[in-house]
Structure formats: C-alpha cells, structure tokens
Amino acid sequence: MAEFGRREALGLIGAGAGLAGTPLWAQSLVDLRLPGGNSTRPTTNAFPGKKNMILQRSRAPLLETPIDAFDGQVFTPNDRFFVRWHYADIPLSVDVHKFRLAVTGATQRDLSLSLGDLLAMPRVALAAVNQCSGNSRGEFSPRVPGAQWANGAMGNARWVGVRLKDVLDRAGVMSGAMRVRASGLDQPPGDAPAFAKSLAIDHAMDGEVMIAFQMNGAQLPMLNGFPLRLIVPGWYSTYWVKALDRLEVLDKPDAGYWMDKAYRIPTAPRANVAPGAKDFPTTPINRMVPRAFFTNVADGATLPRGAPVALRGIAMGGDHGVRAVELSVNGGRNWHAATLGADEGRYSFRLWSMRLAALPPGPCTLAVRCTNSAGETQTFSPVWNPSGFMRNAIEQISVSTA
Ligand SMILES: Nc1nc2c(c(=O)[nH]1)N[C@H]1C(S)=C(S)[C@@H](COP(=O)(O)O)O[C@H]1N2
Ligand SMILES: [Mo]
C-alpha cells in the first residue's frame, strides 16, 4: 500500500498529543474586520500538518485559511487548507492495514473494502472547491450564531480517488434505493446523532461524486479526512464526509438529524429571508453559487496614488464554471472584465487579475463579481438566514490612495 506510508500513521499518533492538548501559542493576531465586531483571532501552528491558520476554535478544530494564502495559486496547499469538524472526538490516527470502508443497506451484497481494494480500482481526478456552508458567516448582519468565519472556510484541491458509483455498483444497489448515507470515524458525544449526510441515489451514482484518497498529490491530511473522504463537486462541503468509513444505501428518506434538522436553507431565492424570520419552508442545503474575492489587497489598504495598481483574486462558479469576473471601482455603475487564469475545470477556483492605470483620487470601494457559465451572477444585496449559510453577495473592499 505504497500510497499510505507507515510513517504518516506513526507521525499522526505523535500529532494526537498536540491536538488533544492544543496549546494556544498565538503566533500573531489577525483582525478579520467582521461587521459584528469581536473579530480578532490568533493564528496558530499548533495543529499537525497545518501552518499559519486562523484559530476559530480549538476543540473540535475550526481552522480558517487566511485570504492571502489564496493569492496567486489556484490550488490551496494542504498545509493551509481550512479545517472544520463538528465533534471533538476526531480520528487522531488510522491503522491503514485494518481500516475498512463498509457498504451496507439496500444492496445485493455488503462490502468491507480495504484501502488496498480501493487503490486497485479505476481512478478519477478532479479539481473542486470545498466550501463550508457557513463560509463568510461573520459577514452576516445582523450576526447569527455559529463560527464567525471570514472568507477562508474554503479551499480548492485536485482530488484523486474512485467513483462512488463504481463502489456502489460493486455492492449492487437494489431497485428501491433512494439515498446513500455517508459517515466517518469521528464520534458524537453521549446520545448525539453521528455526523451523517446523504445524497439522492441518482446524485450518488452520477459518476462525478468521488471517494478521494489523494489531495493535491499527497494523501489527505489527518484533519482533512485521512484516509478517505467524499467529494461532492459543486455542493457545499457538509456533504464531503471526512474519514469516510461507512456508506449505507437507504430505501427510504433520510430522517437523520444532519439531513432533517441541520444544514437546511430557506427555499427562497439565494436562501435569503428577512432578518429575524423563523417560519419559512426549508430544504437541505445543496449546490454552491458563484463568488469572487480579492486576494492581494485587503479591506482598508492604502494604495499608491496616481500609479498603476495590480489587483488579483480567485473566483468560483459554484456548480458551473467561471464565465467572467468583473471589477467595479464606482459601486457597480461600470464593470470591467478581468483576465482569467487557466481553466482547471468547472468545479475549481479560477484565478483572475486586472491592472488599473490609476485609482480615482480619495477613498474608493472596489467590488468584484463572478458570473458562471449558466449565467448566474452575484448581486450587492446581502443574504440573510438564521444559519448564516450561502453568503454570495458581491465582495467589496475599501481602499484609499496616498
Ligand atoms: N466526518 C466528518 N466529515 C465532515 C464533517 C464532520 O464534522 N465530520 N464536517 C463537514 C463540514 S460542515 C465541512 S465544512 C467540511 C470541512 O472539510 P475540511 O475540514 O477538509 O476543510 O467537512 C465536512 N465533512
Ligand atoms: Mo461546513
């Protein structure tokens, strides 16, 4: 099993000690400039395989990627990739020889697949953005409960693995199958429901949903789901179950907490309801929507007066490719097309860049928006829902010249 080194498994046992204790040696402080205030966070190097991450919470870990880590590279390095777990009891080491992926439920035969079994199957590769449903929740106004993420609860990687379809075909899905539910090695406290997410059977069998064992050419970092995770391209990462060890084919709807109660959005357009609204119809969160970000200039920056300015960033189309990225320096009255970087596929980040001859004198607000290949775009109007999901308002940064 050459792809899973003994060294990593051992190294991670050592790493466990660091995780459990999580000494909070702050390297420095960052101000996320969240509208609700209280937005200073330490950065941390205390988590194995991660460096210079924004510490949102230590147990269960919530580590945010600083926005400048996205600058100039379409793939987010594994050691800067954000981390999010719901429950504190997360896997700290995995015996790669004993590990099995169980496939049970409405199947012709139950499976118990070793990593060797999976590595012997045909492989697929795909670039895809992993974005938390609550990415940018800290920008919600009025503020909502939950992790106050700025924009760094997302990352883009090249994933290699096997098709979920191929694994399900091997088990033989029964004709009445409705959903495929996935869960991992992390354990809930007490009687809390295990973290489990499900996809409609046609989605699970679409040939794109993947069981990944490689991320950017390396095995998955422990904190990102070693040894296996689900990749659901174009969908929010709540479905991207980490440390995946169980697939269950359901012949009835999924009544589990994590589908039926949690991670639900208003059915209204853009998941947007009036602040404070409570009684509205909901549906499980699903596909992602277009977004664009500045990565080389931060809100509040001072730029040279009367001189050319190079602006750069990243964009994502959601579940479609990026068709265009445009910039405005006058609050959206005029838009200018940015130059797009290499196309790594519809589910990937895309780099954008633009050179301005000079900024207008005085304070200035820069805005950037993405339009995807389905024609879906971003607007200035904010999104609000009580869970803080699916922000995709146009990002704006205020700069001045001097
Ligand atoms: N097993 C397991 N998988 C999980 C979760 C979890 O708590 N347990 N959280 C999900 C959520 S909500 C997010 S945002 C992503 C985070 O992926 P990352 O930590 O690799 O960035 O993992 C998803 N997969
Ligand atoms: Mo998430």
GROMACS .gro file of C-alpha atoms and ligand atoms in nm:
model
  427
    1MET     CA    1   0.000   0.000   0.000
    2ALA     CA    2   0.266   0.237  -0.112
    3GLU     CA    3   0.039   0.539  -0.109
    4PHE     CA    4  -0.025   0.527   0.262
    5GLY     CA    5   0.310   0.538   0.435
    6ARG     CA    6   0.366   0.377   0.771
    7ARG     CA    7   0.547   0.697   0.861
    8GLU     CA    8   0.230   0.906   0.840
    9ALA     CA    9   0.030   0.673   1.060
   10LEU     CA   10   0.300   0.681   1.325
   11GLY     CA   11   0.357   1.052   1.287
   12LEU     CA   12  -0.009   1.112   1.348
   13ILE     CA   13  -0.008   0.927   1.677
   14GLY     CA   14   0.251   1.176   1.790
   15ALA     CA   15   0.044   1.453   1.643
   16GLY     CA   16  -0.251   1.342   1.850
   17ALA     CA   17  -0.090   1.471   2.165
   18GLY     CA   18  -0.063   1.815   2.011
   19LEU     CA   19  -0.426   1.802   1.908
   20ALA     CA   20  -0.562   1.688   2.241
   21GLY     CA   21  -0.377   1.950   2.440
   22THR     CA   22  -0.386   2.219   2.176
   23PRO     CA   23  -0.160   2.471   2.338
   24LEU     CA   24  -0.274   2.803   2.209
   25TRP     CA   25   0.057   2.961   2.126
   26ALA     CA   26  -0.061   3.255   1.929
   27GLN     CA   27   0.187   3.333   1.651
   28SER     CA   28   0.020   3.665   1.594
   29LEU     CA   29  -0.324   3.816   1.586
   30VAL     CA   30  -0.534   3.890   1.281
   31ASP     CA   31  -0.834   4.119   1.262
   32LEU     CA   32  -1.099   3.965   1.038
   33ARG     CA   33  -1.282   4.302   1.030
   34LEU     CA   34  -1.621   4.140   1.078
   35PRO     CA   35  -1.915   4.380   1.087
   36GLY     CA   36  -2.039   4.247   1.424
   37GLY     CA   37  -1.708   4.328   1.595
   38ASN     CA   38  -1.503   4.097   1.822
   39SER     CA   39  -1.313   3.983   1.516
   40THR     CA   40  -0.956   3.943   1.636
   41ARG     CA   41  -0.822   3.586   1.623
   42PRO     CA   42  -0.485   3.425   1.691
   43THR     CA   43  -0.305   3.247   1.412
   44THR     CA   44  -0.173   2.905   1.500
   45ASN     CA   45   0.090   2.647   1.407
   46ALA     CA   46  -0.019   2.407   1.680
   47PHE     CA   47  -0.210   2.162   1.457
   48PRO     CA   48  -0.029   1.880   1.278
   49GLY     CA   49   0.015   1.932   0.907
   50LYS     CA   50  -0.114   2.290   0.924
   51LYS     CA   51   0.069   2.619   0.934
   52ASN     CA   52  -0.033   2.980   0.997
   53MET     CA   53  -0.401   2.909   1.027
   54ILE     CA   54  -0.659   3.138   1.184
   55LEU     CA   55  -0.777   2.974   1.504
   56GLN     CA   56  -1.157   2.996   1.523
   57ARG     CA   57  -1.192   2.713   1.777
   58SER     CA   58  -0.952   2.452   1.906
   59ARG     CA   59  -1.186   2.164   2.001
   60ALA     CA   60  -1.339   2.046   1.773
   61PRO     CA   61  -1.095   2.227   1.546
   62LEU     CA   62  -1.210   2.511   1.326
   63LEU     CA   63  -0.912   2.649   1.138
   64GLU     CA   64  -0.956   2.919   0.879
   65THR     CA   65  -0.733   2.990   0.581
   66PRO     CA   66  -0.606   3.350   0.573
   67ILE     CA   67  -0.720   3.510   0.249
   68ASP     CA   68  -0.366   3.588   0.134
   69ALA     CA   69  -0.293   3.213   0.124
   70PHE     CA   70  -0.516   3.201  -0.187
   71ASP     CA   71  -0.313   3.468  -0.365
   72GLY     CA   72  -0.159   3.368  -0.697
   73GLN     CA   73  -0.227   2.994  -0.673
   74VAL     CA   74  -0.534   2.815  -0.795
   75PHE     CA   75  -0.484   2.517  -0.561
   76THR     CA   76  -0.485   2.571  -0.186
   77PRO     CA   77  -0.184   2.398  -0.027
   78ASN     CA   78  -0.276   2.112   0.205
   79ASP     CA   79  -0.099   2.275   0.498
   80ARG     CA   80  -0.309   2.591   0.456
   81PHE     CA   81  -0.639   2.417   0.383
   82PHE     CA   82  -0.921   2.503   0.627
   83VAL     CA   83  -1.043   2.253   0.884
   84ARG     CA   84  -1.387   2.201   1.024
   85TRP     CA   85  -1.518   1.922   1.247
   86HIS     CA   86  -1.844   1.916   1.439
   87TYR     CA   87  -1.748   1.678   1.719
   88ALA     CA   88  -1.434   1.687   1.931
   89ASP     CA   89  -1.378   1.311   1.910
   90ILE     CA   90  -1.199   1.308   1.577
   91PRO     CA   91  -0.962   1.041   1.446
   92LEU     CA   92  -0.604   1.114   1.550
   93SER     CA   93  -0.452   0.808   1.387
   94VAL     CA   94  -0.572   0.540   1.150
   95ASP     CA   95  -0.429   0.191   1.110
   96VAL     CA   96  -0.414   0.178   0.734
   97HIS     CA   97  -0.400  -0.202   0.732
   98LYS     CA   98  -0.704  -0.252   0.949
   99PHE     CA   99  -0.912   0.032   0.805
  100ARG     CA  100  -1.225  -0.078   0.615
  101LEU     CA  101  -1.495   0.108   0.429
  102ALA     CA  102  -1.829  -0.064   0.494
  103VAL     CA  103  -2.105  -0.057   0.232
  104THR     CA  104  -2.438  -0.179   0.369
  105GLY     CA  105  -2.815  -0.135   0.339
  106ALA     CA  106  -3.025  -0.185   0.026
  107THR     CA  107  -2.751  -0.367  -0.164
  108GLN     CA  108  -2.715  -0.710  -0.320
  109ARG     CA  109  -2.409  -0.770  -0.106
  110ASP     CA  110  -2.247  -0.585   0.180
  111LEU     CA  111  -1.888  -0.480   0.125
  112SER     CA  112  -1.595  -0.427   0.355
  113LEU     CA  113  -1.326  -0.263   0.142
  114SER     CA  114  -0.964  -0.223   0.245
  115LEU     CA  115  -0.759   0.072   0.125
  116GLY     CA  116  -0.579  -0.180  -0.098
  117ASP     CA  117  -0.913  -0.278  -0.256
  118LEU     CA  118  -0.988   0.087  -0.332
  119LEU     CA  119  -0.639   0.164  -0.463
  120ALA     CA  120  -0.680  -0.124  -0.710
  121MET     CA  121  -0.994   0.028  -0.866
  122PRO     CA  122  -1.000   0.265  -1.165
  123ARG     CA  123  -0.911   0.619  -1.060
  124VAL     CA  124  -1.051   0.958  -1.140
  125ALA     CA  125  -0.909   1.306  -1.078
  126LEU     CA  126  -1.097   1.630  -1.037
  127ALA     CA  127  -1.027   1.986  -0.924
  128ALA     CA  128  -1.300   2.104  -0.690
  129VAL     CA  129  -1.367   2.373  -0.434
  130ASN     CA  130  -1.452   2.257  -0.084
  131GLN     CA  131  -1.652   2.536   0.079
  132CYS     CA  132  -1.830   2.531   0.415
  133SER     CA  133  -2.198   2.624   0.402
  134GLY     CA  134  -2.120   2.885   0.666
  135ASN     CA  135  -1.819   3.036   0.489
  136SER     CA  136  -1.830   3.416   0.548
  137ARG     CA  137  -2.095   3.380   0.821
  138GLY     CA  138  -1.908   3.651   1.010
  139GLU     CA  139  -2.017   3.896   0.738
  140PHE     CA  140  -2.384   3.840   0.821
  141SER     CA  141  -2.563   4.140   0.955
  142PRO     CA  142  -2.736   4.111   1.193
  143ARG     CA  143  -2.498   3.850   1.329
  144VAL     CA  144  -2.615   3.486   1.356
  145PRO     CA  145  -2.487   3.212   1.588
  146GLY     CA  146  -2.215   2.974   1.468
  147ALA     CA  147  -1.849   3.004   1.376
  148GLN     CA  148  -1.779   3.363   1.273
  149TRP     CA  149  -1.583   3.271   0.961
  150ALA     CA  150  -1.444   3.539   0.735
  151ASN     CA  151  -1.395   3.419   0.376
  152GLY     CA  152  -1.142   3.144   0.444
  153ALA     CA  153  -1.366   2.843   0.515
  154MET     CA  154  -1.298   2.725   0.161
  155GLY     CA  155  -1.020   2.576  -0.044
  156ASN     CA  156  -0.953   2.423  -0.383
  157ALA     CA  157  -0.767   2.099  -0.442
  158ARG     CA  158  -0.702   1.838  -0.706
  159TRP     CA  159  -0.864   1.523  -0.572
  160VAL     CA  160  -0.784   1.170  -0.683
  161GLY     CA  161  -0.990   0.871  -0.587
  162VAL     CA  162  -1.251   0.627  -0.711
  163ARG     CA  163  -1.603   0.691  -0.829
  164LEU     CA  164  -1.870   0.642  -0.565
  165LYS     CA  165  -2.070   0.483  -0.849
  166ASP     CA  166  -1.807   0.214  -0.901
  167VAL     CA  167  -1.812   0.123  -0.532
  168LEU     CA  168  -2.193   0.116  -0.526
  169ASP     CA  169  -2.201  -0.094  -0.845
  170ARG     CA  170  -1.974  -0.342  -0.674
  171ALA     CA  171  -2.225  -0.370  -0.390
  172GLY     CA  172  -2.518  -0.385  -0.633
  173VAL     CA  173  -2.774  -0.119  -0.547
  174MET     CA  174  -3.130  -0.259  -0.505
  175SER     CA  175  -3.403  -0.117  -0.727
  176GLY     CA  176  -3.587   0.060  -0.441
  177ALA     CA  177  -3.277   0.251  -0.329
  178MET     CA  178  -3.344   0.620  -0.259
  179ARG     CA  179  -3.036   0.767  -0.092
  180VAL     CA  180  -2.678   0.692   0.002
  181ARG     CA  181  -2.576   0.798   0.352
  182ALA     CA  182  -2.211   0.854   0.444
  183SER     CA  183  -2.047   0.875   0.785
  184GLY     CA  184  -1.695   0.878   0.921
  185LEU     CA  185  -1.468   0.783   1.209
  186ASP     CA  186  -1.547   1.085   1.425
  187GLN     CA  187  -1.775   1.010   1.719
  188PRO     CA  188  -2.056   1.215   1.876
  189PRO     CA  189  -2.066   1.279   2.250
  190GLY     CA  190  -2.332   1.093   2.452
  191ASP     CA  191  -2.653   1.033   2.258
  192ALA     CA  192  -2.587   1.300   1.998
  193PRO     CA  193  -2.651   1.179   1.642
  194ALA     CA  194  -2.344   1.066   1.445
  195PHE     CA  195  -2.249   1.309   1.170
  196ALA     CA  196  -2.405   1.151   0.860
  197LYS     CA  197  -2.505   1.308   0.530
  198SER     CA  198  -2.690   1.157   0.238
  199LEU     CA  199  -2.729   1.215  -0.134
  200ALA     CA  200  -3.016   1.115  -0.362
  201ILE     CA  201  -2.931   0.785  -0.532
  202ASP     CA  202  -2.904   0.942  -0.881
  203HIS     CA  203  -2.662   1.202  -0.749
  204ALA     CA  204  -2.454   0.937  -0.571
  205MET     CA  205  -2.446   0.736  -0.897
  206ASP     CA  206  -2.368   1.030  -1.131
  207GLY     CA  207  -2.007   0.919  -1.183
  208GLU     CA  208  -1.870   1.250  -1.052
  209VAL     CA  209  -1.914   1.204  -0.679
  210MET     CA  210  -1.584   1.060  -0.566
  211ILE     CA  211  -1.425   0.880  -0.274
  212ALA     CA  212  -1.091   1.060  -0.260
  213PHE     CA  213  -0.767   0.932  -0.110
  214GLN     CA  214  -0.540   1.197  -0.257
  215MET     CA  215  -0.541   1.574  -0.222
  216ASN     CA  216  -0.301   1.787  -0.427
  217GLY     CA  217  -0.081   1.485  -0.496
  218ALA     CA  218  -0.046   1.373  -0.133
  219GLN     CA  219  -0.254   1.159   0.096
  220LEU     CA  220  -0.527   1.351   0.278
  221PRO     CA  221  -0.408   1.538   0.587
  222MET     CA  222  -0.549   1.377   0.902
  223LEU     CA  223  -0.751   1.690   0.975
  224ASN     CA  224  -0.900   1.687   0.624
  225GLY     CA  225  -1.029   1.332   0.648
  226PHE     CA  226  -0.746   1.079   0.613
  227PRO     CA  227  -0.764   0.821   0.469
  228LEU     CA  228  -1.084   0.873   0.262
  229ARG     CA  229  -1.335   1.146   0.207
  230LEU     CA  230  -1.634   1.203  -0.012
  231ILE     CA  231  -1.605   1.470  -0.284
  232VAL     CA  232  -1.937   1.611  -0.398
  233PRO     CA  233  -1.835   1.853  -0.674
  234GLY     CA  234  -2.024   2.182  -0.680
  235TRP     CA  235  -2.201   2.113  -0.349
  236TYR     CA  236  -2.126   2.259  -0.008
  237SER     CA  237  -1.875   2.062   0.192
  238THR     CA  238  -2.116   1.948   0.460
  239TYR     CA  239  -2.167   1.655   0.219
  240TRP     CA  240  -1.793   1.593   0.182
  241VAL     CA  241  -1.780   1.341   0.465
  242LYS     CA  242  -1.429   1.300   0.606
  243ALA     CA  243  -1.261   0.988   0.743
  244LEU     CA  244  -1.535   0.808   0.549
  245ASP     CA  245  -1.579   0.452   0.678
  246ARG     CA  246  -1.945   0.377   0.613
  247LEU     CA  247  -2.186   0.403   0.322
  248GLU     CA  248  -2.542   0.299   0.375
  249VAL     CA  249  -2.789   0.260   0.088
  250LEU     CA  250  -3.131   0.373   0.212
  251ASP     CA  251  -3.461   0.257   0.062
  252LYS     CA  252  -3.645   0.537   0.241
  253PRO     CA  253  -3.594   0.909   0.303
  254ASP     CA  254  -3.314   1.006   0.540
  255ALA     CA  255  -3.479   1.112   0.866
  256GLY     CA  256  -3.143   1.161   1.039
  257TYR     CA  257  -3.073   1.482   1.229
  258TRP     CA  258  -2.799   1.606   0.996
  259MET     CA  259  -3.032   1.600   0.694
  260ASP     CA  260  -3.372   1.654   0.850
  261LYS     CA  261  -3.289   1.925   1.105
  262ALA     CA  262  -2.944   2.068   1.039
  263TYR     CA  263  -2.795   2.225   0.727
  264ARG     CA  264  -3.127   2.340   0.591
  265ILE     CA  265  -3.179   2.664   0.400
  266PRO     CA  266  -3.485   2.872   0.317
  267THR     CA  267  -3.635   2.766  -0.017
  268ALA     CA  268  -3.643   3.140  -0.109
  269PRO     CA  269  -3.405   3.260  -0.384
  270ARG     CA  270  -3.043   3.290  -0.262
  271ALA     CA  271  -3.157   3.128   0.066
  272ASN     CA  272  -3.245   3.482   0.168
  273VAL     CA  273  -3.512   3.574   0.423
  274ALA     CA  274  -3.581   3.888   0.627
  275PRO     CA  275  -3.353   3.912   0.930
  276GLY     CA  276  -3.527   3.753   1.227
  277ALA     CA  277  -3.761   3.538   1.012
  278LYS     CA  278  -3.833   3.196   1.157
  279ASP     CA  279  -4.126   3.018   0.996
  280PHE     CA  280  -4.027   2.960   0.638
  281PRO     CA  281  -4.008   2.646   0.425
  282THR     CA  282  -3.665   2.484   0.419
  283THR     CA  283  -3.472   2.235   0.211
  284PRO     CA  284  -3.134   2.068   0.265
  285ILE     CA  285  -2.850   2.295   0.154
  286ASN     CA  286  -2.720   2.181  -0.182
  287ARG     CA  287  -2.536   2.339  -0.479
  288MET     CA  288  -2.291   2.625  -0.446
  289VAL     CA  289  -2.325   2.964  -0.612
  290PRO     CA  290  -2.073   3.199  -0.779
  291ARG     CA  291  -1.831   3.402  -0.569
  292ALA     CA  292  -1.522   3.616  -0.628
  293PHE     CA  293  -1.259   3.752  -0.388
  294PHE     CA  294  -0.964   3.987  -0.379
  295THR     CA  295  -0.650   3.812  -0.255
  296ASN     CA  296  -0.369   4.068  -0.287
  297VAL     CA  297  -0.537   4.376  -0.143
  298ALA     CA  298  -0.718   4.379   0.190
  299ASP     CA  299  -1.002   4.596   0.310
  300GLY     CA  300  -0.859   4.921   0.447
  301ALA     CA  301  -0.540   4.907   0.238
  302THR     CA  302  -0.364   5.219   0.119
  303LEU     CA  303  -0.250   5.203  -0.245
  304PRO     CA  304  -0.016   5.433  -0.435
  305ARG     CA  305  -0.180   5.746  -0.573
  306GLY     CA  306  -0.171   5.810  -0.947
  307ALA     CA  307   0.016   5.485  -1.014
  308PRO     CA  308  -0.090   5.160  -1.178
  309VAL     CA  309  -0.243   4.905  -0.941
  310ALA     CA  310  -0.237   4.529  -0.998
  311LEU     CA  311  -0.536   4.351  -0.848
  312ARG     CA  312  -0.567   3.975  -0.821
  313GLY     CA  313  -0.801   3.721  -0.677
  314ILE     CA  314  -0.990   3.397  -0.709
  315ALA     CA  315  -1.337   3.314  -0.825
  316MET     CA  316  -1.561   3.011  -0.829
  317GLY     CA  317  -1.870   2.939  -1.035
  318GLY     CA  318  -2.044   2.716  -0.781
  319ASP     CA  319  -2.164   2.409  -0.969
  320HIS     CA  320  -2.076   2.561  -1.308
  321GLY     CA  321  -1.754   2.701  -1.449
  322VAL     CA  322  -1.647   3.064  -1.424
  323ARG     CA  323  -1.755   3.254  -1.733
  324ALA     CA  324  -1.645   3.604  -1.630
  325VAL     CA  325  -1.500   3.802  -1.343
  326GLU     CA  326  -1.561   4.175  -1.343
  327LEU     CA  327  -1.445   4.467  -1.132
  328SER     CA  328  -1.604   4.795  -1.042
  329VAL     CA  329  -1.438   5.096  -0.883
  330ASN     CA  330  -1.758   5.302  -0.866
  331GLY     CA  331  -2.008   5.096  -0.674
  332GLY     CA  332  -2.126   4.888  -0.968
  333ARG     CA  333  -2.203   5.163  -1.220
  334ASN     CA  334  -1.936   5.031  -1.455
  335TRP     CA  335  -1.784   4.686  -1.472
  336HIS     CA  336  -1.452   4.589  -1.632
  337ALA     CA  337  -1.367   4.234  -1.735
  338ALA     CA  338  -1.072   4.080  -1.553
  339THR     CA  339  -0.824   3.843  -1.717
  340LEU     CA  340  -0.891   3.482  -1.619
  341GLY     CA  341  -0.624   3.229  -1.530
  342ALA     CA  342  -0.606   2.870  -1.653
  343ASP     CA  343  -0.931   2.674  -1.657
  344GLU     CA  344  -0.891   2.378  -1.421
  345GLY     CA  345  -1.249   2.263  -1.471
  346ARG     CA  346  -1.595   2.380  -1.375
  347TYR     CA  347  -1.567   2.300  -1.005
  348SER     CA  348  -1.227   2.463  -0.949
  349PHE     CA  349  -1.124   2.808  -0.837
  350ARG     CA  350  -1.015   3.029  -1.123
  351LEU     CA  351  -0.754   3.299  -1.080
  352TRP     CA  352  -0.833   3.647  -1.207
  353SER     CA  353  -0.620   3.957  -1.245
  354MET     CA  354  -0.660   4.315  -1.355
  355ARG     CA  355  -0.432   4.613  -1.391
  356LEU     CA  356  -0.577   4.956  -1.332
  357ALA     CA  357  -0.393   5.259  -1.476
  358ALA     CA  358  -0.474   5.450  -1.156
  359LEU     CA  359  -0.738   5.455  -0.888
  360PRO     CA  360  -0.972   5.751  -0.862
  361PRO     CA  361  -0.845   6.003  -0.602
  362GLY     CA  362  -0.975   5.975  -0.247
  363PRO     CA  363  -1.137   5.679  -0.074
  364CYS     CA  364  -1.265   5.417  -0.314
  365THR     CA  365  -1.461   5.095  -0.290
  366LEU     CA  366  -1.357   4.809  -0.513
  367ALA     CA  367  -1.607   4.539  -0.599
  368VAL     CA  368  -1.559   4.208  -0.777
  369ARG     CA  369  -1.823   3.973  -0.911
  370CYS     CA  370  -1.828   3.634  -1.081
  371THR     CA  371  -2.073   3.511  -1.342
  372ASN     CA  372  -2.084   3.138  -1.407
  373SER     CA  373  -2.136   2.955  -1.733
  374ALA     CA  374  -2.507   2.917  -1.655
  375GLY     CA  375  -2.534   3.298  -1.646
  376GLU     CA  376  -2.582   3.309  -1.270
  377THR     CA  377  -2.413   3.608  -1.110
  378GLN     CA  378  -2.369   3.795  -0.781
  379THR     CA  379  -2.554   4.099  -0.652
  380PHE     CA  380  -2.480   4.367  -0.393
  381SER     CA  381  -2.784   4.283  -0.184
  382PRO     CA  382  -2.689   4.083   0.123
  383VAL     CA  383  -2.806   3.731   0.203
  384TRP     CA  384  -2.954   3.661   0.544
  385ASN     CA  385  -3.080   3.339   0.701
  386PRO     CA  386  -3.059   3.227   1.065
  387SER     CA  387  -2.786   2.969   0.998
  388GLY     CA  388  -2.553   3.206   0.818
  389PHE     CA  389  -2.535   2.990   0.505
  390MET     CA  390  -2.464   3.064   0.141
  391ARG     CA  391  -2.333   3.418   0.150
  392ASN     CA  392  -2.259   3.526  -0.204
  393ALA     CA  393  -2.311   3.900  -0.203
  394ILE     CA  394  -2.051   4.085  -0.412
  395GLU     CA  395  -1.732   4.131  -0.209
  396GLN     CA  396  -1.623   4.490  -0.164
  397ILE     CA  397  -1.309   4.637  -0.017
  398SER     CA  398  -1.249   4.998   0.076
  399VAL     CA  399  -0.908   5.137  -0.013
  400SER     CA  400  -0.753   5.478  -0.011
  401THR     CA  401  -0.466   5.626  -0.209
  402ALA     CA  402  -0.166   5.812  -0.078
  403LIG     N1  403  -1.671   1.301   0.925
  403LIG     C1  404  -1.697   1.431   0.913
  403LIG     N2  405  -1.696   1.485   0.790
  403LIG     C2  406  -1.721   1.616   0.772
  403LIG     C3  407  -1.754   1.699   0.882
  403LIG     C4  408  -1.755   1.640   1.011
  403LIG     O1  409  -1.782   1.705   1.113
  403LIG     N3  410  -1.727   1.506   1.022
  403LIG     N4  411  -1.783   1.832   0.860
  403LIG     C5  412  -1.824   1.870   0.724
  403LIG     C6  413  -1.822   2.014   0.706
  403LIG     S1  414  -1.957   2.100   0.764
  403LIG     C7  415  -1.722   2.078   0.638
  403LIG     S2  416  -1.726   2.246   0.615
  403LIG     C8  417  -1.611   2.002   0.581
  403LIG     C9  418  -1.476   2.064   0.613
  403LIG     O2  419  -1.377   2.000   0.540
  403LIG     P1  420  -1.224   2.025   0.573
  403LIG     O3  421  -1.207   2.017   0.721
  403LIG     O4  422  -1.147   1.923   0.499
  403LIG     O5  423  -1.191   2.161   0.521
  403LIG     O6  424  -1.609   1.867   0.623
  403LIG    C10  425  -1.733   1.805   0.620
  403LIG     N5  426  -1.716   1.666   0.646
  404MO      MO  427  -1.935   2.321   0.695
   0.00000   0.00000   0.00000
